Short mmCIF file of C-alpha atoms in Angstrom, two decimals:
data_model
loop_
_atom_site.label_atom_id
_atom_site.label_comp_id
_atom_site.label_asym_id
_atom_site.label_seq_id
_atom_site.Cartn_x
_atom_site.Cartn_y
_atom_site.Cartn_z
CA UNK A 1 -48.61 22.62 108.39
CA UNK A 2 -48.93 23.84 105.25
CA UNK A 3 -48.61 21.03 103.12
CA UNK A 4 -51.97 20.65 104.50
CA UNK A 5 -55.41 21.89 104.15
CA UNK A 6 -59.07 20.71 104.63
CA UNK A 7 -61.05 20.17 101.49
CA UNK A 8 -64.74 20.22 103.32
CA UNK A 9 -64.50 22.59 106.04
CA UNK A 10 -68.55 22.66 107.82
CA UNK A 11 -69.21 25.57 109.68
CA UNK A 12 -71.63 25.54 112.54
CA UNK A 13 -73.84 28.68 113.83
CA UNK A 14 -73.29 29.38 117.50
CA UNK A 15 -74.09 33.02 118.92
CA UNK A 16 -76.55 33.93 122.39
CA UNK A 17 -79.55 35.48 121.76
CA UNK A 18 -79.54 38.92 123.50
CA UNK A 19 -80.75 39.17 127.06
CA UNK A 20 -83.72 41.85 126.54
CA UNK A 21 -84.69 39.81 123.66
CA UNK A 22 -84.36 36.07 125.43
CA UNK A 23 -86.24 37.58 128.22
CA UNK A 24 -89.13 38.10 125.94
CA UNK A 25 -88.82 35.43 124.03
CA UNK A 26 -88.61 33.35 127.35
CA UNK A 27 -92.19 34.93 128.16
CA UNK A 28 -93.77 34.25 124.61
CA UNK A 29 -92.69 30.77 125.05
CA UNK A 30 -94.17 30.02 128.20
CA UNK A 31 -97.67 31.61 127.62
CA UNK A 32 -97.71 29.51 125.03
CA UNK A 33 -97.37 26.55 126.75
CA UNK A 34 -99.44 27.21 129.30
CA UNK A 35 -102.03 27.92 126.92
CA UNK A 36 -101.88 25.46 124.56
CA UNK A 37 -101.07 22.53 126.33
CA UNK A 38 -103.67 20.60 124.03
CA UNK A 39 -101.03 21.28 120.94
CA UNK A 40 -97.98 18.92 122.82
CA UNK A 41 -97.72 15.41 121.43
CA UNK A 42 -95.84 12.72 120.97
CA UNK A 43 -94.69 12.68 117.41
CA UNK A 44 -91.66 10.48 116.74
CA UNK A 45 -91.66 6.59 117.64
CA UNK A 46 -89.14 6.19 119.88
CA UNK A 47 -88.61 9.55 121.57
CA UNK A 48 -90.81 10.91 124.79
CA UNK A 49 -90.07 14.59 123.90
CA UNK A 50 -93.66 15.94 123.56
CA UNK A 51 -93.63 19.20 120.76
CA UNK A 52 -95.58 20.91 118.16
CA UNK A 53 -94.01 20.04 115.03
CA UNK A 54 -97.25 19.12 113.77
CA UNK A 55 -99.22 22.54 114.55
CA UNK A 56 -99.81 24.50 111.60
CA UNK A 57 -97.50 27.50 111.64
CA UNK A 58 -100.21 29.86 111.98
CA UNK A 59 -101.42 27.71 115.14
CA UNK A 60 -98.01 27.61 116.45
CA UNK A 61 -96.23 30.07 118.64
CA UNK A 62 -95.74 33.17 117.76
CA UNK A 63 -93.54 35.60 118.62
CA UNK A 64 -92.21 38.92 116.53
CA UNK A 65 -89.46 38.89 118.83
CA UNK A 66 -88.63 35.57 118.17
CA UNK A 67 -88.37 35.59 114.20
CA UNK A 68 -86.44 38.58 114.39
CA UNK A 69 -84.14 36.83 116.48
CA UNK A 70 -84.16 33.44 113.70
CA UNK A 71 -83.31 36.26 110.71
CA UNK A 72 -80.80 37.93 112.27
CA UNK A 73 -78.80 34.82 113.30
CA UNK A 74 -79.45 33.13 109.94
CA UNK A 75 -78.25 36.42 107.93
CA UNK A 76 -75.04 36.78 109.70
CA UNK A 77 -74.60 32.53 108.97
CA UNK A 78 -76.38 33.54 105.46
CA UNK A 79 -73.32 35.52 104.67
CA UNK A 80 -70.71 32.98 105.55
CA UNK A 81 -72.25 30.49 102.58
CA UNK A 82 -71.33 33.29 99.50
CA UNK A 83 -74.21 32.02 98.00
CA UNK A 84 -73.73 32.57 94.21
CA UNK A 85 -77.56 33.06 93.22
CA UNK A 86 -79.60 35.78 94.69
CA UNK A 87 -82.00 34.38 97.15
CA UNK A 88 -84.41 34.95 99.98
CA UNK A 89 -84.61 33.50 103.17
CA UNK A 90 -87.42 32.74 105.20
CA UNK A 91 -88.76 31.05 108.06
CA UNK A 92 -90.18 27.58 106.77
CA UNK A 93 -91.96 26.29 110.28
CA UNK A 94 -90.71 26.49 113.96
CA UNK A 95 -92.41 24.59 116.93
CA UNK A 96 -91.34 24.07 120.67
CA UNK A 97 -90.05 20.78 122.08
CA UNK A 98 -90.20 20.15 125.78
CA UNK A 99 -88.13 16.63 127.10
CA UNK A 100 -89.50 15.88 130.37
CA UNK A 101 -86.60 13.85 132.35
CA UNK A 102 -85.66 11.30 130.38
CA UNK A 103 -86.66 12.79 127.21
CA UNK A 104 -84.13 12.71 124.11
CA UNK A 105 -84.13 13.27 120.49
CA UNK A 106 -83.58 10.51 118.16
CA UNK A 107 -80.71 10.90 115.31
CA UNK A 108 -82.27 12.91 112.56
CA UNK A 109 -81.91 15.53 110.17
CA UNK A 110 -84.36 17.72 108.26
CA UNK A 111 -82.87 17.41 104.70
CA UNK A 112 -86.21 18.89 102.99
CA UNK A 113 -85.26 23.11 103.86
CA UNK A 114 -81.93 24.77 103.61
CA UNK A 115 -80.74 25.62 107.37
CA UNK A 116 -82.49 23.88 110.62
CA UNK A 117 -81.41 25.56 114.20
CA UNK A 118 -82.62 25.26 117.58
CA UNK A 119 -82.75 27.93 120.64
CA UNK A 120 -82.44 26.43 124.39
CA UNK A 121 -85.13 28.73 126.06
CA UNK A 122 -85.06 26.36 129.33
CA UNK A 123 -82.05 23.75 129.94
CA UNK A 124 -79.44 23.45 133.18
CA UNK A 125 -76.12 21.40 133.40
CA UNK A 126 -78.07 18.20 133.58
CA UNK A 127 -80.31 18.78 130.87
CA UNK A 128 -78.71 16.95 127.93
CA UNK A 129 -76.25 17.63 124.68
CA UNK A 130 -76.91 18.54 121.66
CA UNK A 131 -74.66 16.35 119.31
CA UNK A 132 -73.80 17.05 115.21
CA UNK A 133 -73.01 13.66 113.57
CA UNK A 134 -70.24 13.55 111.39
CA UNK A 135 -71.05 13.68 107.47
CA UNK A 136 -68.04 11.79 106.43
CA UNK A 137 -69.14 8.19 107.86
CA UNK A 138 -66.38 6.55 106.38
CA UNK A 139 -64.03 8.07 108.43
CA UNK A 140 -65.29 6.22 111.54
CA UNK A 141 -65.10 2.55 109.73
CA UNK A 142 -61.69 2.96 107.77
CA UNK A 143 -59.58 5.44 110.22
CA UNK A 144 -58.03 4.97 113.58
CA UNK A 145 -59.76 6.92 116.09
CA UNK A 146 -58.29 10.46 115.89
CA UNK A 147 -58.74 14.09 117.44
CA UNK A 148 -59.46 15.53 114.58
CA UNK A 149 -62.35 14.02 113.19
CA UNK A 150 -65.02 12.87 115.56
CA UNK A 151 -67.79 10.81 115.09
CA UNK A 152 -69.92 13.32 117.07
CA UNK A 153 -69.49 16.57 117.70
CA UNK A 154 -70.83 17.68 121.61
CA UNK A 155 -72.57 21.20 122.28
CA UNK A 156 -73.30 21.78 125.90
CA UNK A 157 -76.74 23.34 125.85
CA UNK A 158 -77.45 26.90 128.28
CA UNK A 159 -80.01 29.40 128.06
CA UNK A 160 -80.11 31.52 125.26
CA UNK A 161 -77.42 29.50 122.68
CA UNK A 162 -78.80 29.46 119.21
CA UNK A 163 -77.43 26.77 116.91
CA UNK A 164 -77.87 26.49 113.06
CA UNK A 165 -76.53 24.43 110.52
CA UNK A 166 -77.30 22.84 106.78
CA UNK A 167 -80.92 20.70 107.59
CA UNK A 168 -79.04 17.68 106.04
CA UNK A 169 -76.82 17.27 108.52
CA UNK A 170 -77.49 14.92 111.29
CA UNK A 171 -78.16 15.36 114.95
CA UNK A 172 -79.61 14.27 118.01
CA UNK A 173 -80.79 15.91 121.62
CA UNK A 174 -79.29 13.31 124.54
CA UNK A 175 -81.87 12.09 127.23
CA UNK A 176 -82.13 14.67 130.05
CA UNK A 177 -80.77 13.91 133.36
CA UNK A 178 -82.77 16.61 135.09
CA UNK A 179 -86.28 16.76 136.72
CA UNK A 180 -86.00 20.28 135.20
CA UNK A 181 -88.18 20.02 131.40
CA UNK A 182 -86.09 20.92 128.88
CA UNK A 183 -87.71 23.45 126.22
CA UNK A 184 -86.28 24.00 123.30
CA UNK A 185 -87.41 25.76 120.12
CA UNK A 186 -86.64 24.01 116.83
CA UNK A 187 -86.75 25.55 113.00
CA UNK A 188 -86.35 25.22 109.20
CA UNK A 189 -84.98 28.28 106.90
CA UNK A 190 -85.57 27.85 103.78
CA UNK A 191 -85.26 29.94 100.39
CA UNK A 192 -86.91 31.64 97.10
CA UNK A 193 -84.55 32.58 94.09
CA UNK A 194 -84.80 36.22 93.29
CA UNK A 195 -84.73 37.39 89.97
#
């Protein structure tokens, strides 16, 4: 209609990580893991999900072709923002999650960097969704349930999806139904002013 329009439009990042390029990442991953298996822990209260959010980055996995993956998928969302400074982008921290059957992620968000995304390196149909919580939680307490805004916002996870979106928005991995681990790797972007 166009006596209508939508005042806070919030775009989400979704794009596949190339084949050649998931296949390696895919292999950096799981050396890693088998590896390090010391580094997995339990970190948040009430989830299972064992990761290594608390390795220091230079302890954590790492894989060229894996941050060149992260830049190029947060330049091309970057460019949607029209940022009106001059600024630089970089990789803040990443770390692998792996939710054994079961295993979930609790509502959170990650309000301290600029852009948080994850990558599903290893997930099947049963593996659990990925859900975005709606910003606007008024909507949900003073509207009538409606199609057009949602409380939650579903993403079906498969190999290879990369999602990003602004770290202060809030989110949550569902429990997985699979005996199949779920591995997922989790980051912050975050930025320098240029001059």
């Amino acid at each position: 209609m166009e006596n209508l329009f939508d005042p806070f439009p919030l775009r989400i990042y979704q794009n596949n990580i190339n084949r050649l390029e998931f296949d390696q990442i895919v292999n950096d991953v799981s050396s890693f893991i088998n590896n390090n298996p010391h580094k997995f822990t339990k970190e948040w209260s009430t989830c299972p999900t064992l990761t290594t959010i608390k390795v220091p980055k230079n302890q954590n996995i790492n894989s060229k072709t894996l941050e060149n993956q992260i830049k190029l998928h947060v330049n091309n969302y970057f460019n949607y923002w029209e940022f009106l400074n001059s600024i630089n982008i970089n990789i803040e921290n990443l770390w692998i999650n792996i939710a054994k059957q079961g295993g979930y992620q609790e509502e959170h968000s990650h309000g301290h960097s600029l852009f948080s995304g994850v990558i599903y390196i290893n997930v099947n149909e049963d593996g659990g969704e990925f859900q975005f919580i709606n910003p606007l939680p008024t909507i949900d307490s003073l509207m009538p349930e409606n199609k057009k805004y949602e409380y939650v916002n579903t993403v079906t996870p498969y190999n290879g999806l990369i999602l990003i979106f602004p770290s202060w928005l809030k989110h949550r991995a569902l429990a997985n139904k699979s005996n199949q681990d779920r591995i997922s790797i989790s980051f912050n972007i975050n930025y320098t002013k240029t001059i």
